[in-house]
Amino acid sequence: MIFGNKVIEKPLRWAMVGGGYGSQIGYIHRSAALRDFNFELLAGAFDVDPQKGKEFGVQMHVDSDRCYPDYKTMFAEDVKRPDGIQAVSIATPNGTHYEICKAALEAGLHVVCEKPLCFTSTEAEELAALADKNNKVIGITYGYSGHQMIEQAREMVADGALGEIRIINMQFAHGFHNVAVEANTASTKWRVDPKIAGPSYVLGDIGTHPLYLSEVIAPNLKIKRLMCSRQSFVKSRAPLEDNAYTIMEYDTGAVGTVWSCAVDAGSMHGQKIRIIGEKASLEWWDEHPNQLRYEVQNKPAQVLERGMGYLAPQAIAEDRIGAGHPEGLFEAWANLYRRFAMAMVAKDNKQETDFWYPDVKAGMEGVRWVENCVRSADDGGIWIDYK
Ligand code: NAD
């Protein structure tokens, strides 16, 4: 249980790029980072509009002289201060992640980067090599993976509760973009513009979330081949897709599917993962994140509840309130930011860590998966070897 106990000696001096007023994801970054006093927000280039960014930073009690007009000025100036920033979170649209992340690493900063880390595997490898050379952490905000019941599923798979894994069915299928909402919504407009969003819309925007959950829960499965079909039901979104199906074969003989969809009319979030083994299955749905269904063949189904003593120790270690009280996405993100902070300090002290978190490899894998899906889909929805 987390009681607010110290896990690092001093809060990391932290900044944000993007995540400004009205952005979708900025607030949860701040809420997660500041929750356990492992970070303190001291600087930022919060908005593409410098004036708006400054006004917003001042609202958050950041000194006005540390509300910078852009990330380049911040990285050049702030790190020179005796109390200069040590870490930065990047919460800007996709097309800027690569250059901002690279600049941050070159400035000697640890990074938390939004997904997708970048657009190509070559860029991802370059960022990973740079982080390694400069002894820095890159954390990726696959926020759902911070839910406690994902940890429970991981432990149960490792303990053999399901037997050998045969099938993983995944989906992130919401209905919010069933019509061209981008005409009136800036944060959807860039998502369907390949220059800013990258080579995909829903595959990269939402499909990589359950994909990463599968990597956490069943880390031994490696994709061998895949086939993807993608569609733009709202025609103006082409060449970017608002629906996609991906079928994957793993090196163990298991198979998996990911349904990525923004036009699933009537669905709220629709992010689910079902892991099917030879003797039992697990199922988790992000709209009920405190529960995990465990279904053993020929036995009544069980619903495992967050916070209960029957769970694996790792699945109750980051509880913040007792069982029965709902924890949510804010807590899941806070769990990840806590691990990011511990990983950053361990890096600085050249110590090994014994916990997982969505790291640069997770970011690389997401980029690689999208790249492969797009290659398969654009070649006519054919099976391709996973590169
Ligand atoms: P948004 O359009 O709502 O907000 C983007 C913010 O970035 C705005 O404040 C904008 O002014 C600022 N910005 C843009 N360019 C900038 C620059 N060069 N310098 C400084 N600030 C800049 O976008 P969003 O929906 O918040 O998405 C941002 C990123 O977060 C995207 O990469 C998206 O994929 C990701 N995201 C992740 C999750 C998740 O669950 N991890 C959820 C939503 C969004």
mmCIF file of N, CA, C and O and ligand atoms in Angstrom, residues 17-20 22-25 45-48 91-94 96-97 114-116 141 144 187 190-191 205 209 333, ligand 1:
data_model
loop_
_atom_site.group_PDB
_atom_site.id
_atom_site.type_symbol
_atom_site.label_atom_id
_atom_site.label_comp_id
_atom_site.label_asym_id
_atom_site.label_seq_id
_atom_site.Cartn_x
_atom_site.Cartn_y
_atom_site.Cartn_z
ATOM 1 N N VAL A 17 6.637 19.876 -21.727
ATOM 2 C CA VAL A 17 6.485 20.497 -23.046
ATOM 3 C C VAL A 17 5.098 20.088 -23.528
ATOM 4 O O VAL A 17 4.787 18.890 -23.598
ATOM 5 N N GLY A 18 4.257 21.075 -23.823
ATOM 6 C CA GLY A 18 2.873 20.797 -24.192
ATOM 7 C C GLY A 18 2.044 20.527 -22.948
ATOM 8 O O GLY A 18 2.449 20.853 -21.822
ATOM 9 N N GLY A 19 0.862 19.971 -23.169
ATOM 10 C CA GLY A 19 -0.028 19.699 -22.033
ATOM 11 C C GLY A 19 -0.658 20.955 -21.490
ATOM 12 O O GLY A 19 -1.072 21.007 -20.329
ATOM 13 N N GLY A 20 -0.740 22.002 -22.319
ATOM 14 C CA GLY A 20 -1.239 23.301 -21.858
ATOM 15 C C GLY A 20 -2.745 23.339 -21.696
ATOM 16 O O GLY A 20 -3.426 22.302 -21.772
ATOM 17 N N GLY A 22 -6.472 23.314 -21.911
ATOM 18 C CA GLY A 22 -7.405 22.733 -22.879
ATOM 19 C C GLY A 22 -6.887 21.473 -23.546
ATOM 20 O O GLY A 22 -7.620 20.823 -24.290
ATOM 21 N N SER A 23 -5.628 21.104 -23.286
ATOM 22 C CA SER A 23 -5.116 19.871 -23.917
ATOM 23 C C SER A 23 -5.776 18.669 -23.251
ATOM 24 O O SER A 23 -6.172 18.723 -22.090
ATOM 25 N N GLN A 24 -5.862 17.574 -24.009
ATOM 26 C CA GLN A 24 -6.541 16.394 -23.464
ATOM 27 C C GLN A 24 -5.766 15.753 -22.326
ATOM 28 O O GLN A 24 -6.333 15.281 -21.359
ATOM 29 N N ILE A 25 -4.437 15.697 -22.476
ATOM 30 C CA ILE A 25 -3.694 14.766 -21.628
ATOM 31 C C ILE A 25 -2.778 15.453 -20.602
ATOM 32 O O ILE A 25 -2.229 14.795 -19.731
ATOM 33 N N ALA A 45 7.286 24.667 -21.304
ATOM 34 C CA ALA A 45 6.910 25.332 -22.566
ATOM 35 C C ALA A 45 5.581 24.656 -22.883
ATOM 36 O O ALA A 45 5.531 23.665 -23.587
ATOM 37 N N PHE A 46 4.543 25.151 -22.253
ATOM 38 C CA PHE A 46 3.290 24.403 -22.131
ATOM 39 C C PHE A 46 2.398 24.447 -23.366
ATOM 40 O O PHE A 46 1.472 23.660 -23.459
ATOM 41 N N ASP A 47 2.677 25.406 -24.244
ATOM 42 C CA ASP A 47 1.723 25.597 -25.354
ATOM 43 C C ASP A 47 2.492 26.003 -26.599
ATOM 44 O O ASP A 47 3.566 26.612 -26.508
ATOM 45 N N VAL A 48 1.934 25.680 -27.746
ATOM 46 C CA VAL A 48 2.567 26.083 -28.999
ATOM 47 C C VAL A 48 2.526 27.613 -29.132
ATOM 48 O O VAL A 48 3.391 28.209 -29.776
ATOM 49 N N ALA A 91 4.134 16.184 -23.921
ATOM 50 C CA ALA A 91 2.693 15.923 -24.120
ATOM 51 C C ALA A 91 2.176 16.789 -25.262
ATOM 52 O O ALA A 91 1.198 17.519 -25.120
ATOM 53 N N THR A 92 2.871 16.697 -26.369
ATOM 54 C CA THR A 92 2.540 17.464 -27.574
ATOM 55 C C THR A 92 2.008 16.493 -28.639
ATOM 56 O O THR A 92 2.147 15.275 -28.485
ATOM 57 N N PRO A 93 1.460 16.999 -29.732
ATOM 58 C CA PRO A 93 1.026 16.089 -30.811
ATOM 59 C C PRO A 93 2.184 15.241 -31.350
ATOM 60 O O PRO A 93 3.366 15.640 -31.287
ATOM 61 N N ASN A 94 1.825 14.088 -31.909
ATOM 62 C CA ASN A 94 2.795 13.034 -32.263
ATOM 63 C C ASN A 94 4.010 13.496 -33.066
ATOM 64 O O ASN A 94 5.134 13.058 -32.808
ATOM 65 N N THR A 96 5.854 15.875 -33.146
ATOM 66 C CA THR A 96 6.940 16.631 -32.500
ATOM 67 C C THR A 96 7.756 15.757 -31.537
ATOM 68 O O THR A 96 8.797 16.200 -31.050
ATOM 69 N N HIS A 97 7.294 14.547 -31.231
ATOM 70 C CA HIS A 97 7.907 13.769 -30.142
ATOM 71 C C HIS A 97 9.383 13.472 -30.403
ATOM 72 O O HIS A 97 10.225 13.610 -29.503
ATOM 73 N N GLU A 114 4.988 10.946 -24.455
ATOM 74 C CA GLU A 114 3.718 10.383 -24.905
ATOM 75 C C GLU A 114 3.961 9.395 -26.039
ATOM 76 O O GLU A 114 4.956 9.472 -26.755
ATOM 77 N N LYS A 115 3.014 8.468 -26.193
ATOM 78 C CA LYS A 115 3.078 7.582 -27.331
ATOM 79 C C LYS A 115 2.416 8.277 -28.515
ATOM 80 O O LYS A 115 1.538 9.111 -28.295
ATOM 81 N N PRO A 116 2.797 7.994 -29.751
ATOM 82 C CA PRO A 116 3.935 7.164 -30.115
ATOM 83 C C PRO A 116 5.258 7.913 -29.889
ATOM 84 O O PRO A 116 5.316 9.123 -30.073
ATOM 85 N N THR A 141 4.012 6.805 -21.606
ATOM 86 C CA THR A 141 2.781 6.785 -20.807
ATOM 87 C C THR A 141 1.707 5.870 -21.409
ATOM 88 O O THR A 141 0.668 6.338 -21.880
ATOM 89 N N TYR A 144 -2.684 2.764 -18.925
ATOM 90 C CA TYR A 144 -3.556 1.679 -18.428
ATOM 91 C C TYR A 144 -2.744 0.563 -17.778
ATOM 92 O O TYR A 144 -3.256 -0.179 -16.945
ATOM 93 N N SER A 187 -8.026 18.791 -31.346
ATOM 94 C CA SER A 187 -7.217 17.631 -30.947
ATOM 95 C C SER A 187 -7.566 16.376 -31.763
ATOM 96 O O SER A 187 -6.831 15.399 -31.740
ATOM 97 N N TRP A 190 -5.649 17.094 -35.755
ATOM 98 C CA TRP A 190 -4.260 16.681 -36.026
ATOM 99 C C TRP A 190 -4.128 15.158 -36.040
ATOM 100 O O TRP A 190 -3.253 14.614 -36.715
ATOM 101 N N ARG A 191 -5.033 14.470 -35.337
ATOM 102 C CA ARG A 191 -4.945 12.996 -35.279
ATOM 103 C C ARG A 191 -5.232 12.340 -36.635
ATOM 104 O O ARG A 191 -4.851 11.198 -36.853
ATOM 105 N N ASP A 205 -2.917 5.510 -32.159
ATOM 106 C CA ASP A 205 -3.554 6.342 -31.132
ATOM 107 C C ASP A 205 -4.130 5.483 -30.013
ATOM 108 O O ASP A 205 -4.024 5.832 -28.832
ATOM 109 N N HIS A 209 -2.305 0.659 -27.018
ATOM 110 C CA HIS A 209 -2.560 0.536 -25.565
ATOM 111 C C HIS A 209 -2.812 -0.927 -25.153
ATOM 112 O O HIS A 209 -2.087 -1.449 -24.301
ATOM 113 N N TRP A 333 -1.870 6.020 -13.581
ATOM 114 C CA TRP A 333 -0.791 6.882 -14.080
ATOM 115 C C TRP A 333 0.177 7.255 -12.956
ATOM 116 O O TRP A 333 1.394 7.321 -13.168
HETATM 117 P P1 NAD B 1 -4.009 18.248 -27.677
HETATM 118 O O1 NAD B 1 -4.079 18.702 -29.079
HETATM 119 O O2 NAD B 1 -5.247 18.210 -26.851
HETATM 120 O O3 NAD B 1 -2.931 19.125 -26.875
HETATM 121 C C1 NAD B 1 -1.637 19.344 -27.365
HETATM 122 C C2 NAD B 1 -0.931 20.373 -26.506
HETATM 123 O O4 NAD B 1 0.421 20.504 -26.943
HETATM 124 C C3 NAD B 1 -1.542 21.777 -26.595
HETATM 125 O O5 NAD B 1 -1.486 22.361 -25.310
HETATM 126 C C4 NAD B 1 -0.608 22.514 -27.561
HETATM 127 O O6 NAD B 1 -0.599 23.922 -27.403
HETATM 128 C C5 NAD B 1 0.721 21.899 -27.158
HETATM 129 N N1 NAD B 1 1.772 21.972 -28.182
HETATM 130 C C6 NAD B 1 1.697 21.625 -29.491
HETATM 131 N N2 NAD B 1 2.904 21.770 -30.083
HETATM 132 C C7 NAD B 1 3.744 22.250 -29.125
HETATM 133 C C8 NAD B 1 5.113 22.611 -29.119
HETATM 134 N N3 NAD B 1 5.889 22.511 -30.196
HETATM 135 N N4 NAD B 1 5.646 23.068 -27.950
HETATM 136 C C9 NAD B 1 4.887 23.169 -26.820
HETATM 137 N N5 NAD B 1 3.592 22.824 -26.782
HETATM 138 C C10 NAD B 1 3.024 22.377 -27.915
HETATM 139 O O7 NAD B 1 -3.340 16.807 -27.736
HETATM 140 P P2 NAD B 1 -3.542 15.598 -26.710
HETATM 141 O O8 NAD B 1 -4.762 14.865 -27.045
HETATM 142 O O9 NAD B 1 -3.322 16.077 -25.310
HETATM 143 O O10 NAD B 1 -2.338 14.651 -27.172
HETATM 144 C C11 NAD B 1 -0.992 14.970 -26.918
HETATM 145 C C12 NAD B 1 -0.182 13.682 -26.986
HETATM 146 O O11 NAD B 1 -0.621 12.810 -25.962
HETATM 147 C C13 NAD B 1 -0.353 12.920 -28.292
HETATM 148 O O12 NAD B 1 0.879 12.381 -28.695
HETATM 149 C C14 NAD B 1 -1.319 11.802 -27.966
HETATM 150 O O13 NAD B 1 -1.096 10.633 -28.723
HETATM 151 C C15 NAD B 1 -0.989 11.561 -26.517
HETATM 152 N N6 NAD B 1 -2.109 11.016 -25.738
HETATM 153 C C16 NAD B 1 -1.864 9.950 -24.957
HETATM 154 C C17 NAD B 1 -2.846 9.395 -24.186
HETATM 155 C C18 NAD B 1 -2.508 8.248 -23.285
HETATM 156 O O14 NAD B 1 -3.408 7.557 -22.808
HETATM 157 N N7 NAD B 1 -1.249 8.020 -23.009
HETATM 158 C C19 NAD B 1 -4.144 9.925 -24.220
HETATM 159 C C20 NAD B 1 -4.380 11.058 -25.019
HETATM 160 C C21 NAD B 1 -3.335 11.601 -25.766
#
